[in-house]
Every structure is written in C-alpha cells, then in structure tokens.
Amino acid sequence: MNQHNSYSWIALIVFLFLCGVLYSIIAHWAEKSGLLSPEVYFFSFQAQKNPEEYVKNLSITYPLLPSVFAFIYPSASFIIAGTGVFIATLFLPSLFPDEPILVSLSLLATITSPFFLASLCISPTLLLVFVLLLAAFSYFLRYHEAETPYHLFLGGILFGITVLVHLRAGWFTVAILFSVFVLFQGHIIKKLSLLVVTIFPWLTFLGSIAFLNWVYTGNTLAFFRSSHSFFPYLPNFSWIHWKYTLFQFPRWAVFLGPLLVGTSGEKKRLFWAIAFIIGSMALPFSLPLLATLLTLGAIFLRTPPSGKIHRSIFSLSLGIALVTGWISFFQSPLHSFIFSPYQSLQEKLTEYREIASLLNTPTVVLVLDRDPFLTTSWSESLTAVISQLSPPQTVPAQPYEYIVQSAESSNVIPGFKEIFQGKKLQLYQKEKTPFPLP
C-alpha cells in the first residue's frame, strides 16, 4: 500500500512538472508574439520594483495571491506557469481515476486545451478566482453528501482565498446564503453555524488585506486605488456583460453541454452550476475564458460516477467541446482569439511596444505615465526611469534622452521634440544642441 502511494506521489509530481514545462513554453511564445495581457506585466513590474522593500511590496500588491508567483521569480513566463500549476493542483482531486477514458478527455478538454492556455495569457487572475470558487463549491457539495466537517472547512477556506484574488468574488456570498438556508438540512442554529464557518475565512482574509494596507500606507482601503494595486483595472461583474455574453450564446453553447449534463441529476449540483454560469457570464465576454470556465465547472461539479448511459453522454459532450475548442483555435486569428478584458490597457501596451521599436540602441527613458508597469514589455536594453510623483509630472529632464508621457498630458517639455504621437502616449527626444561656429 505504501509503495502504491509513493508511486502515486511520483506520478503526481511528474504530471505537475510537465504541466509547468508546457505552460512555461506557451508563456514564452506568447510573450515573444505580443499576446500577453497587461495584467502579467503588472505583477512582473511590482516584483522587480524596489526589491529592497520586498515584504512591503508583496503585502500591499493586490491581488495578493497572483503577486506571490511574481515575487517568487519576477518573470512573465513564471507567473503564468505558476498559476497554471496551482490551478492543475486544485483540479486533479475532482477527477475519477477509475475511469481512464473520462480522465483523458477531462485533461485534454480543460488544463491542456488551447482555451485554457489562452486564458492563462489573457488573465491568470480571472481564471484563478473562478477555479478557486469551483473548488470551494465542490467541497460544499461533498459536505452535503457526507456531512464531513473537513470538507466544509476546506470549502470555506478556499472561498476565503478568493478575496486575495478578486474582491468581487464576494458576490457569490448570495449563492452561499441561499445554499445554507434552503439546501442545507437542519435547524436554524446549525445553519447559522454553517454560515459562519463558510463566510468567516473570507472576512478574515479581507481584514488581513485591509490591515496590511493600513500598516504600510495608513489607509485600510488603499488597495482600491494604490499604484501597487491592479484592482482598479479588474473588470466588474456587471449586468451589461451578462447581456452581451447571452447575446453571444451561439458561440459558446456547445461548452455549456458538459456542465448541464454532468450536474442535471441532482438539484444541489445544478444550483451551483447555475450560480457559476451566471457569475462567469457577468465578466467581459472572452470565448477562451468562458469556455474554459464552463468546461472546468463540468469536472468540478459533476455528479459522482453513475450509470453507463450517463457517463457515455457526459463523455460525448466533453469530446464535442474538446473538438470544437481546437477547431475554433485553428480557424481564428491569434490576436482575435487571445482577447483581453483590459481593452484600454491593451491599446496602450501596443503603443509601448511601438515606442520600444523606435529606440534601437540601449538608452534610458523617463516615463511620465500612470501605467509604467507596461514598460516591462520592453527589452532589457531599455531602462525605464519611473517618476516618483503622483500623478506623474515633468521633472528635470537633462539626464534623459527620451521621455514618455500620456497623450492626455498638457505638459510642455522644453528642449525636447515629439517623435511619436499615439492615442494613448507621446514620445519625446532630446534636441541636439548644434555645435557653435568657430
């Protein structure tokens, strides 16, 4: 028995290592191809900025959990690979190892699919928060079935961790309240106790974030607008997004099949599936991200192995989703397939890359822009000096050959000429002083 367990652990480690290698290769390729989201560059920038204040930067960089991967090793590839391996670790306990065909289909259609790989490049944060939600929901379901406190506590902790990734995941508290008071069995005191166990970790982690912000900035809610925070850029869960995603239903309907088939046999699972569908539809529409979330939801929330017919229908729906995903990948241009929910930032990132292409020699650039983290998309030959003033203002420019500032800025920079004008950015070059005539 011990030998069998040791083989299982070795197989698990090897599998996660191979996942890490795959995600690293994809991330490296996406970075070279200009397909990474601005979000990835934000975390990389925060990890490299002021390394002597490592603990402070890590503590107040929000979202906190994704930033951990950057601080372990500040590389865009490692951020994506680390997030992918962490998600794979959360995903594997939901598989059924006694069904090899279904396990293979599940892996191919989820964490190794082109949609999942694209989602890691689009927004590892949004992908991670929804996988944490799915993992929490799956443990709540196990508590329903087995009445084991372990599953309830673990589900509550995983739900609590979502606040370290996206504060708006707290909207799912509404579904938790309904589940506890309507779907759970027992008297009112027991239900209140279950609610406390479920919600307490979320409140605790939120309090920890507020406390760290108070210690280092003097403002408990600084992460709402701090330069150390990606929170202002994270998309809202909105009714407008939900309506637009519903309008796009024909594009993603096939990926809904496995989730509905897998949860249709039990009302509790169907409830969590519907809550998850509503929440994921409230994000800005992105076919790779939505398709990935729905397919992952089918595995996390699926009813335990039942009849042969049900397993066959589930496998068929999963296979159709898998084939459709690959067809969509090969038929779509990469830049339309890799759609970013941070559209405005993506446009500015494109201009940062255009500016970098104009600077062919190693040089130092003064950046007077509110989104300086996008400079991490530049090659190492370009050194960006970030203005410490907030909002960014013009500072004595004598040591600098080039200056980048927002196109909305009205600052006049004497001694510099404009050499690039975009919708978002302007690039100035220092004018050369003519040699005096003898």
CSV table of C-alpha atoms in Angstrom, one decimal:
chain,number,residue,atom,x,y,z
A,1,MET,CA,0.0,0.0,0.0
A,2,ASN,CA,2.8,2.4,0.9
A,3,GLN,CA,4.6,1.5,-2.3
A,4,HIS,CA,1.5,2.3,-4.3
A,5,ASN,CA,1.1,5.6,-2.5
A,6,SER,CA,4.7,6.5,-3.3
A,7,TYR,CA,4.2,5.8,-7.0
A,8,SER,CA,1.1,7.9,-6.9
A,9,TRP,CA,3.0,10.8,-5.5
A,10,ILE,CA,5.8,10.4,-8.0
A,11,ALA,CA,3.2,10.3,-10.9
A,12,LEU,CA,1.6,13.5,-9.5
A,13,ILE,CA,4.9,15.4,-9.2
A,14,VAL,CA,5.9,14.3,-12.7
A,15,PHE,CA,2.5,15.4,-14.1
A,16,LEU,CA,2.6,18.8,-12.5
A,17,PHE,CA,6.2,19.3,-13.6
A,18,LEU,CA,5.2,18.5,-17.2
A,19,CYS,CA,2.3,21.0,-16.9
A,20,GLY,CA,4.8,23.6,-15.7
A,21,VAL,CA,7.0,23.0,-18.7
A,22,LEU,CA,4.1,23.2,-21.1
A,23,TYR,CA,2.8,26.5,-19.5
A,24,SER,CA,6.3,28.0,-19.5
A,25,ILE,CA,6.8,27.2,-23.2
A,26,ILE,CA,3.4,28.7,-24.1
A,27,ALA,CA,4.0,31.8,-21.9
A,28,HIS,CA,7.5,32.3,-23.5
A,29,TRP,CA,5.9,32.0,-27.0
A,30,ALA,CA,3.0,34.3,-26.2
A,31,GLU,CA,5.4,37.0,-24.8
A,32,LYS,CA,7.6,36.9,-27.9
A,33,SER,CA,4.4,37.1,-30.1
A,34,GLY,CA,3.0,40.1,-28.1
A,35,LEU,CA,0.0,38.1,-26.9
A,36,LEU,CA,0.3,38.6,-23.1
A,37,SER,CA,-2.2,40.6,-21.1
A,38,PRO,CA,-1.1,43.8,-19.4
A,39,GLU,CA,-2.0,42.1,-16.2
A,40,VAL,CA,1.0,39.8,-16.4
A,41,TYR,CA,3.3,42.8,-16.9
A,42,PHE,CA,1.8,44.5,-13.8
A,43,PHE,CA,2.8,41.7,-11.5
A,44,SER,CA,6.2,41.4,-13.0
A,45,PHE,CA,6.8,45.1,-12.6
A,46,GLN,CA,5.7,45.1,-9.0
A,47,ALA,CA,8.0,42.3,-8.1
A,48,GLN,CA,11.0,44.0,-9.8
A,49,LYS,CA,10.2,47.4,-8.3
A,50,ASN,CA,12.2,48.4,-5.2
A,51,PRO,CA,13.5,44.9,-4.3
A,52,GLU,CA,14.8,46.2,-1.0
A,53,GLU,CA,11.2,46.6,0.1
A,54,TYR,CA,10.3,43.0,-0.8
A,55,VAL,CA,8.0,42.3,2.1
A,56,LYS,CA,6.1,45.6,1.8
A,57,ASN,CA,5.6,45.3,-1.9
A,58,LEU,CA,4.3,41.8,-1.6
A,59,SER,CA,2.0,42.6,1.3
A,60,ILE,CA,0.2,45.5,-0.4
A,61,THR,CA,0.2,44.4,-4.0
A,62,TYR,CA,-3.3,43.5,-4.9
A,63,PRO,CA,-4.4,40.9,-6.0
A,64,LEU,CA,-2.2,39.3,-3.4
A,65,LEU,CA,-2.2,35.7,-4.5
A,66,PRO,CA,-1.2,36.2,-8.1
A,67,SER,CA,1.5,38.5,-7.0
A,68,VAL,CA,3.1,35.7,-4.9
A,69,PHE,CA,4.1,33.9,-8.1
A,70,ALA,CA,5.8,37.1,-9.4
A,71,PHE,CA,7.7,37.6,-6.2
A,72,ILE,CA,9.0,34.0,-6.2
A,73,TYR,CA,10.5,34.8,-9.6
A,74,PRO,CA,9.7,38.0,-11.4
A,75,SER,CA,9.2,36.6,-14.9
A,76,ALA,CA,6.1,36.8,-17.1
A,77,SER,CA,6.6,33.1,-18.0
A,78,PHE,CA,6.9,32.0,-14.4
A,79,ILE,CA,3.7,34.0,-13.4
A,80,ILE,CA,1.7,32.1,-16.0
A,81,ALA,CA,3.4,28.7,-15.3
A,82,GLY,CA,3.0,29.1,-11.6
A,83,THR,CA,-0.7,30.0,-11.9
A,84,GLY,CA,-1.3,27.1,-14.3
A,85,VAL,CA,0.3,24.5,-12.0
A,86,PHE,CA,-1.6,25.8,-9.0
A,87,ILE,CA,-4.9,25.5,-10.9
A,88,ALA,CA,-3.9,22.0,-12.0
A,89,THR,CA,-3.3,21.1,-8.4
A,90,LEU,CA,-6.8,22.3,-7.4
A,91,PHE,CA,-8.3,20.5,-10.4
A,92,LEU,CA,-6.9,17.0,-10.0
A,93,PRO,CA,-8.8,15.9,-6.9
A,94,SER,CA,-12.0,16.3,-8.9
A,95,LEU,CA,-11.0,13.6,-11.4
A,96,PHE,CA,-12.1,10.0,-11.2
A,97,PRO,CA,-9.0,7.8,-11.6
A,98,ASP,CA,-11.1,4.6,-12.1
A,99,GLU,CA,-12.4,6.0,-15.5
A,100,PRO,CA,-9.3,6.3,-17.7
A,101,ILE,CA,-11.1,7.4,-20.8
A,102,LEU,CA,-13.0,10.1,-19.0
A,103,VAL,CA,-9.9,11.3,-17.2
A,104,SER,CA,-8.1,11.6,-20.5
A,105,LEU,CA,-11.0,13.6,-22.1
A,106,SER,CA,-11.1,15.8,-19.0
A,107,LEU,CA,-7.5,16.7,-19.1
A,108,LEU,CA,-7.5,17.3,-22.8
A,109,ALA,CA,-10.6,19.5,-22.6
A,110,THR,CA,-9.5,21.6,-19.6
A,111,ILE,CA,-6.0,22.3,-18.4
A,112,THR,CA,-4.2,21.2,-21.6
A,113,SER,CA,-6.7,22.7,-24.1
A,114,PRO,CA,-5.9,25.8,-26.3
A,115,PHE,CA,-8.7,27.6,-24.5
A,116,PHE,CA,-7.0,27.1,-21.0
A,117,LEU,CA,-3.6,28.1,-22.4
A,118,ALA,CA,-5.1,31.2,-23.9
A,119,SER,CA,-6.9,32.1,-20.7
A,120,LEU,CA,-3.6,31.9,-18.8
A,121,CYS,CA,-2.3,34.6,-21.1
A,122,ILE,CA,-5.5,36.6,-21.1
A,123,SER,CA,-6.0,36.9,-17.4
A,124,PRO,CA,-4.5,34.4,-14.9
A,125,THR,CA,-6.3,36.3,-12.1
A,126,LEU,CA,-9.8,35.9,-13.5
A,127,LEU,CA,-9.1,32.2,-14.3
A,128,LEU,CA,-7.7,31.6,-10.8
A,129,VAL,CA,-10.5,33.2,-8.9
A,130,PHE,CA,-13.2,31.1,-10.7
A,131,VAL,CA,-11.2,27.9,-10.2
A,132,LEU,CA,-11.0,28.7,-6.5
A,133,LEU,CA,-14.8,29.2,-6.5
A,134,LEU,CA,-15.3,25.9,-8.3
A,135,ALA,CA,-13.1,24.1,-5.8
A,136,ALA,CA,-15.0,25.7,-2.9
A,137,PHE,CA,-18.3,24.7,-4.4
A,138,SER,CA,-17.2,21.1,-4.9
A,139,TYR,CA,-16.2,20.8,-1.2
A,140,PHE,CA,-19.6,22.3,-0.2
A,141,LEU,CA,-21.2,19.6,-2.2
A,142,ARG,CA,-19.1,16.9,-0.6
A,143,TYR,CA,-20.2,18.2,2.8
A,144,HIS,CA,-23.8,17.9,1.6
A,145,GLU,CA,-23.2,14.3,0.7
A,146,ALA,CA,-21.0,13.0,3.5
A,147,GLU,CA,-21.6,15.6,6.4
A,148,THR,CA,-17.8,15.7,7.0
A,149,PRO,CA,-16.7,18.9,8.7
A,150,TYR,CA,-13.3,18.7,6.9
A,151,HIS,CA,-15.0,19.4,3.5
A,152,LEU,CA,-17.0,22.3,4.9
A,153,PHE,CA,-13.9,23.9,6.5
A,154,LEU,CA,-11.8,23.4,3.3
A,155,GLY,CA,-14.6,24.8,1.2
A,156,GLY,CA,-14.8,27.9,3.4
A,157,ILE,CA,-11.1,28.4,3.3
A,158,LEU,CA,-11.0,28.2,-0.5
A,159,PHE,CA,-13.8,30.6,-0.8
A,160,GLY,CA,-12.0,32.9,1.6
A,161,ILE,CA,-8.9,32.8,-0.5
A,162,THR,CA,-10.9,34.2,-3.4
A,163,VAL,CA,-10.7,37.6,-1.8
A,164,LEU,CA,-6.9,37.5,-2.2
A,165,VAL,CA,-7.6,37.3,-6.0
A,166,HIS,CA,-10.7,39.3,-6.8
A,167,LEU,CA,-12.7,41.1,-4.1
A,168,ARG,CA,-15.9,41.0,-6.3
A,169,ALA,CA,-16.0,37.2,-5.8
A,170,GLY,CA,-17.8,38.1,-2.7
A,171,TRP,CA,-21.0,38.4,-4.8
A,172,PHE,CA,-21.1,34.6,-4.6
A,173,THR,CA,-22.0,35.0,-0.9
A,174,VAL,CA,-25.6,35.4,-2.1
A,175,ALA,CA,-25.5,31.9,-3.5
A,176,ILE,CA,-23.9,30.6,-0.3
A,177,LEU,CA,-26.6,32.2,1.8
A,178,PHE,CA,-29.3,30.6,-0.4
A,179,SER,CA,-27.5,27.2,-0.2
A,180,VAL,CA,-27.1,27.3,3.6
A,181,PHE,CA,-30.7,28.3,4.4
A,182,VAL,CA,-32.5,26.5,1.7
A,183,LEU,CA,-30.5,23.5,0.6
A,184,PHE,CA,-28.8,22.5,3.8
A,185,GLN,CA,-30.7,20.4,6.3
A,186,GLY,CA,-31.0,21.1,10.0
A,187,HIS,CA,-32.4,23.7,12.5
A,188,ILE,CA,-31.6,27.4,12.3
A,189,ILE,CA,-28.8,27.3,14.8
A,190,LYS,CA,-27.0,24.7,12.8
A,191,LYS,CA,-27.5,26.7,9.6
A,192,LEU,CA,-26.1,29.9,11.2
A,193,SER,CA,-23.1,27.9,12.4
A,194,LEU,CA,-22.5,26.6,8.8
A,195,LEU,CA,-22.8,30.1,7.5
A,196,VAL,CA,-20.2,31.4,10.0
A,197,VAL,CA,-17.8,28.6,9.1
A,198,THR,CA,-18.3,29.3,5.4
A,199,ILE,CA,-18.0,33.1,5.4
A,200,PHE,CA,-15.5,33.7,8.3
A,201,PRO,CA,-12.4,32.9,6.3
A,202,TRP,CA,-13.4,35.4,3.5
A,203,LEU,CA,-13.9,38.1,6.1
A,204,THR,CA,-10.6,37.2,7.8
A,205,PHE,CA,-8.6,37.4,4.6
A,206,LEU,CA,-10.3,40.7,3.7
A,207,GLY,CA,-9.4,42.1,7.1
A,208,SER,CA,-5.8,41.0,6.6
A,209,ILE,CA,-5.6,42.9,3.4
A,210,ALA,CA,-7.1,46.0,5.0
A,211,PHE,CA,-4.7,45.7,7.9
A,212,LEU,CA,-1.6,45.4,5.8
A,213,ASN,CA,-2.7,48.4,3.7
A,214,TRP,CA,-3.2,50.4,6.9
A,215,VAL,CA,0.3,49.4,8.3
A,216,TYR,CA,2.2,50.3,5.1
A,217,THR,CA,0.0,53.2,3.7
A,218,GLY,CA,-2.1,54.5,6.6
A,219,ASN,CA,-5.3,53.7,4.6
A,220,THR,CA,-7.1,50.4,5.1
A,221,LEU,CA,-8.7,50.7,1.6
A,222,ALA,CA,-5.6,51.9,-0.2
A,223,PHE,CA,-5.6,48.8,-2.5
A,224,PHE,CA,-8.7,50.3,-4.2
A,225,ARG,CA,-6.6,52.9,-6.0
A,226,SER,CA,-3.0,52.4,-5.0
A,227,SER,CA,-0.3,52.2,-7.6
A,228,HIS,CA,0.6,48.9,-6.0
A,229,SER,CA,-2.9,47.6,-6.9
A,230,PHE,CA,-4.3,46.1,-10.1
A,231,PHE,CA,-7.8,46.3,-8.5
A,232,PRO,CA,-8.8,49.5,-10.5
A,233,TYR,CA,-8.2,47.6,-13.7
A,234,LEU,CA,-10.0,44.3,-12.7
A,235,PRO,CA,-13.3,44.1,-14.6
A,236,ASN,CA,-16.6,44.4,-12.7
A,237,PHE,CA,-19.2,41.7,-12.6
A,238,SER,CA,-22.0,43.6,-14.5
A,239,TRP,CA,-25.4,43.2,-16.0
A,240,ILE,CA,-24.2,44.7,-19.2
A,241,HIS,CA,-21.5,42.0,-19.6
A,242,TRP,CA,-24.1,39.4,-18.8
A,243,LYS,CA,-26.5,40.6,-21.5
A,244,TYR,CA,-23.7,40.7,-24.1
A,245,THR,CA,-22.5,37.2,-23.2
A,246,LEU,CA,-26.1,36.0,-23.6
A,247,PHE,CA,-26.2,37.6,-27.0
A,248,GLN,CA,-23.1,35.6,-27.9
A,249,PHE,CA,-24.8,32.4,-26.8
A,250,PRO,CA,-24.4,30.5,-30.2
A,251,ARG,CA,-20.6,30.9,-29.9
A,252,TRP,CA,-20.3,29.2,-26.6
A,253,ALA,CA,-23.5,27.0,-26.3
A,254,VAL,CA,-21.6,23.8,-27.0
A,255,PHE,CA,-19.3,24.3,-24.0
A,256,LEU,CA,-22.4,24.5,-21.7
A,257,GLY,CA,-23.3,21.0,-22.6
A,258,PRO,CA,-20.9,19.1,-20.3
A,259,LEU,CA,-21.8,21.3,-17.3
A,260,LEU,CA,-25.5,20.8,-17.7
A,261,VAL,CA,-25.2,17.0,-18.4
A,262,GLY,CA,-22.8,16.5,-15.5
A,263,THR,CA,-25.0,18.3,-12.9
A,264,SER,CA,-28.5,17.6,-14.2
A,265,GLY,CA,-29.1,14.5,-12.0
A,266,GLU,CA,-29.0,16.4,-8.7
A,267,LYS,CA,-30.6,19.7,-7.7
A,268,LYS,CA,-27.8,20.8,-5.4
A,269,ARG,CA,-25.2,20.4,-8.1
A,270,LEU,CA,-27.5,22.0,-10.7
A,271,PHE,CA,-27.9,25.0,-8.3
A,272,TRP,CA,-24.2,25.6,-8.0
A,273,ALA,CA,-23.8,25.1,-11.8
A,274,ILE,CA,-26.4,27.8,-12.5
A,275,ALA,CA,-24.8,30.2,-9.9
A,276,PHE,CA,-21.4,29.6,-11.5
A,277,ILE,CA,-22.8,30.2,-15.1
A,278,ILE,CA,-24.4,33.4,-14.0
A,279,GLY,CA,-21.2,34.7,-12.4
A,280,SER,CA,-18.9,33.7,-15.2
A,281,MET,CA,-21.3,35.3,-17.8
A,282,ALA,CA,-21.0,38.6,-15.8
A,283,LEU,CA,-17.4,39.0,-16.9
A,284,PRO,CA,-16.4,40.8,-20.2
A,285,PHE,CA,-17.0,38.2,-22.9
A,286,SER,CA,-14.0,36.2,-23.9
A,287,LEU,CA,-14.6,32.9,-25.6
A,288,PRO,CA,-11.4,31.2,-24.4
A,289,LEU,CA,-12.0,32.2,-20.8
A,290,LEU,CA,-15.8,31.4,-20.7
A,291,ALA,CA,-15.3,28.1,-22.5
A,292,THR,CA,-12.5,27.1,-20.1
A,293,LEU,CA,-14.6,28.0,-17.0
A,294,LEU,CA,-17.7,26.1,-18.2
A,295,THR,CA,-15.6,23.0,-19.0
A,296,LEU,CA,-13.8,23.1,-15.7
A,297,GLY,CA,-17.1,23.6,-14.0
A,298,ALA,CA,-18.3,20.3,-15.6
A,299,ILE,CA,-15.5,18.4,-13.9
A,300,PHE,CA,-15.6,20.1,-10.5
A,301,LEU,CA,-19.4,19.9,-10.1
A,302,ARG,CA,-20.1,16.7,-11.9
A,303,THR,CA,-22.2,14.0,-10.2
A,304,PRO,CA,-20.1,11.1,-9.0
A,305,PRO,CA,-19.9,8.1,-11.4
A,306,SER,CA,-23.4,6.8,-12.0
A,307,GLY,CA,-24.9,4.7,-14.9
A,308,LYS,CA,-23.2,3.8,-18.1
A,309,ILE,CA,-25.5,5.8,-20.2
A,310,HIS,CA,-25.0,9.0,-18.2
A,311,ARG,CA,-21.2,8.5,-18.3
A,312,SER,CA,-21.4,8.0,-22.1
A,313,ILE,CA,-23.4,11.1,-22.7
A,314,PHE,CA,-21.1,13.1,-20.5
A,315,SER,CA,-18.0,11.8,-22.3
A,316,LEU,CA,-19.7,12.6,-25.6
A,317,SER,CA,-20.5,16.2,-24.6
A,318,LEU,CA,-16.9,16.6,-23.3
A,319,GLY,CA,-15.5,15.2,-26.5
A,320,ILE,CA,-17.6,17.6,-28.6
A,321,ALA,CA,-16.4,20.6,-26.5
A,322,LEU,CA,-12.8,19.4,-27.0
A,323,VAL,CA,-13.0,19.1,-30.8
A,324,THR,CA,-14.9,22.5,-31.0
A,325,GLY,CA,-12.2,24.2,-29.0
A,326,TRP,CA,-9.4,23.0,-31.3
A,327,ILE,CA,-11.4,23.9,-34.4
A,328,SER,CA,-12.0,27.4,-33.0
A,329,PHE,CA,-8.3,27.8,-32.2
A,330,PHE,CA,-7.2,26.9,-35.7
A,331,GLN,CA,-9.9,28.9,-37.5
A,332,SER,CA,-9.4,32.2,-35.5
A,333,PRO,CA,-6.6,34.7,-36.0
A,334,LEU,CA,-4.4,34.6,-32.9
A,335,HIS,CA,-5.0,38.3,-31.9
A,336,SER,CA,-8.8,37.9,-32.1
A,337,PHE,CA,-8.6,34.6,-30.3
A,338,ILE,CA,-6.4,36.0,-27.5
A,339,PHE,CA,-8.9,38.7,-26.4
A,340,SER,CA,-8.1,40.8,-23.4
A,341,PRO,CA,-10.7,42.1,-21.0
A,342,TYR,CA,-8.4,45.1,-20.4
A,343,GLN,CA,-9.1,46.7,-23.8
A,344,SER,CA,-7.9,50.2,-23.0
A,345,LEU,CA,-4.7,48.9,-21.3
A,346,GLN,CA,-4.1,46.5,-24.3
A,347,GLU,CA,-4.2,49.5,-26.7
A,348,LYS,CA,-1.7,51.4,-24.5
A,349,LEU,CA,0.5,48.2,-24.3
A,350,THR,CA,0.6,48.2,-28.1
A,351,GLU,CA,1.8,51.8,-28.2
A,352,TYR,CA,4.5,51.0,-25.6
A,353,ARG,CA,5.8,48.3,-27.9
A,354,GLU,CA,5.7,50.7,-30.9
A,355,ILE,CA,7.8,53.1,-28.8
A,356,ALA,CA,10.2,50.4,-27.9
A,357,SER,CA,10.7,49.6,-31.6
A,358,LEU,CA,11.7,53.2,-32.3
A,359,LEU,CA,14.5,53.0,-29.7
A,360,ASN,CA,17.1,50.8,-31.4
A,361,THR,CA,20.0,51.5,-29.1
A,362,PRO,CA,20.4,50.9,-25.3
A,363,THR,CA,19.1,54.0,-23.6
A,364,VAL,CA,17.3,55.4,-20.6
A,365,VAL,CA,13.7,56.6,-20.9
A,366,LEU,CA,11.9,58.8,-18.3
A,367,VAL,CA,8.3,57.5,-18.0
A,368,LEU,CA,5.6,60.1,-17.0
A,369,ASP,CA,2.6,57.8,-17.4
A,370,ARG,CA,0.2,56.4,-14.8
A,371,ASP,CA,0.7,52.8,-16.1
A,372,PRO,CA,4.5,52.5,-16.1
A,373,PHE,CA,4.3,48.7,-15.5
A,374,LEU,CA,3.8,48.3,-19.2
A,375,THR,CA,7.5,49.1,-19.7
A,376,THR,CA,8.2,45.5,-18.6
A,377,SER,CA,7.2,44.6,-22.1
A,378,TRP,CA,10.4,46.3,-23.3
A,379,SER,CA,13.6,44.5,-23.9
A,380,GLU,CA,16.3,44.6,-21.3
A,381,SER,CA,18.4,47.1,-23.4
A,382,LEU,CA,15.9,49.9,-22.5
A,383,THR,CA,16.0,51.2,-19.0
A,384,ALA,CA,12.8,52.9,-17.7
A,385,VAL,CA,13.0,55.5,-15.0
A,386,ILE,CA,9.7,55.9,-13.3
A,387,SER,CA,8.5,59.3,-11.9
A,388,GLN,CA,8.0,59.0,-8.2
A,389,LEU,CA,5.5,61.9,-8.3
A,390,SER,CA,1.8,61.1,-8.2
A,391,PRO,CA,0.2,61.9,-10.6
A,392,PRO,CA,3.3,61.8,-12.9
A,393,GLN,CA,4.7,65.2,-13.7
A,394,THR,CA,7.6,66.5,-15.7
A,395,VAL,CA,10.8,66.5,-13.7
A,396,PRO,CA,14.2,67.9,-14.8
A,397,ALA,CA,14.9,66.1,-18.0
A,398,GLN,CA,18.6,66.8,-18.5
A,399,PRO,CA,19.9,63.2,-17.9
A,400,TYR,CA,17.4,61.6,-20.2
A,401,GLU,CA,17.4,61.2,-23.9
A,402,TYR,CA,13.8,60.2,-24.2
A,403,ILE,CA,10.5,60.9,-22.3
A,404,VAL,CA,7.2,59.1,-22.5
A,405,GLN,CA,4.1,60.8,-21.2
A,406,SER,CA,0.3,60.3,-21.6
A,407,ALA,CA,-1.2,61.8,-24.7
A,408,GLU,CA,-3.7,63.5,-22.4
A,409,SER,CA,-1.0,65.4,-20.6
A,410,SER,CA,-0.6,69.1,-21.4
A,411,ASN,CA,2.9,69.3,-20.1
A,412,VAL,CA,5.3,71.2,-22.3
A,413,ILE,CA,8.8,69.7,-22.2
A,414,PRO,CA,11.4,72.4,-23.2
A,415,GLY,CA,14.4,71.1,-25.1
A,416,PHE,CA,12.6,68.0,-26.4
A,417,LYS,CA,10.8,67.3,-29.7
A,418,GLU,CA,7.9,64.9,-30.3
A,419,ILE,CA,8.8,61.9,-32.4
A,420,PHE,CA,5.7,59.7,-31.7
A,421,GLN,CA,2.1,60.6,-31.2
A,422,GLY,CA,-0.4,57.9,-30.4
A,423,LYS,CA,-3.9,57.8,-29.0
A,424,LYS,CA,-2.6,57.0,-25.5
A,425,LEU,CA,1.1,58.0,-25.4
A,426,GLN,CA,3.6,60.6,-26.7
A,427,LEU,CA,7.4,60.1,-27.1
A,428,TYR,CA,9.8,63.0,-26.9
A,429,GLN,CA,13.5,63.0,-27.8
A,430,LYS,CA,16.0,65.5,-26.5
A,431,GLU,CA,17.0,68.0,-29.2
A,432,LYS,CA,20.7,68.0,-30.1
A,433,THR,CA,22.5,71.2,-29.3
A,434,PRO,CA,24.2,72.4,-32.5
A,435,PHE,CA,28.0,72.9,-32.3
A,436,PRO,CA,28.9,76.7,-32.2
A,437,LEU,CA,30.5,78.0,-35.4
A,438,PRO,CA,34.2,79.0,-34.9
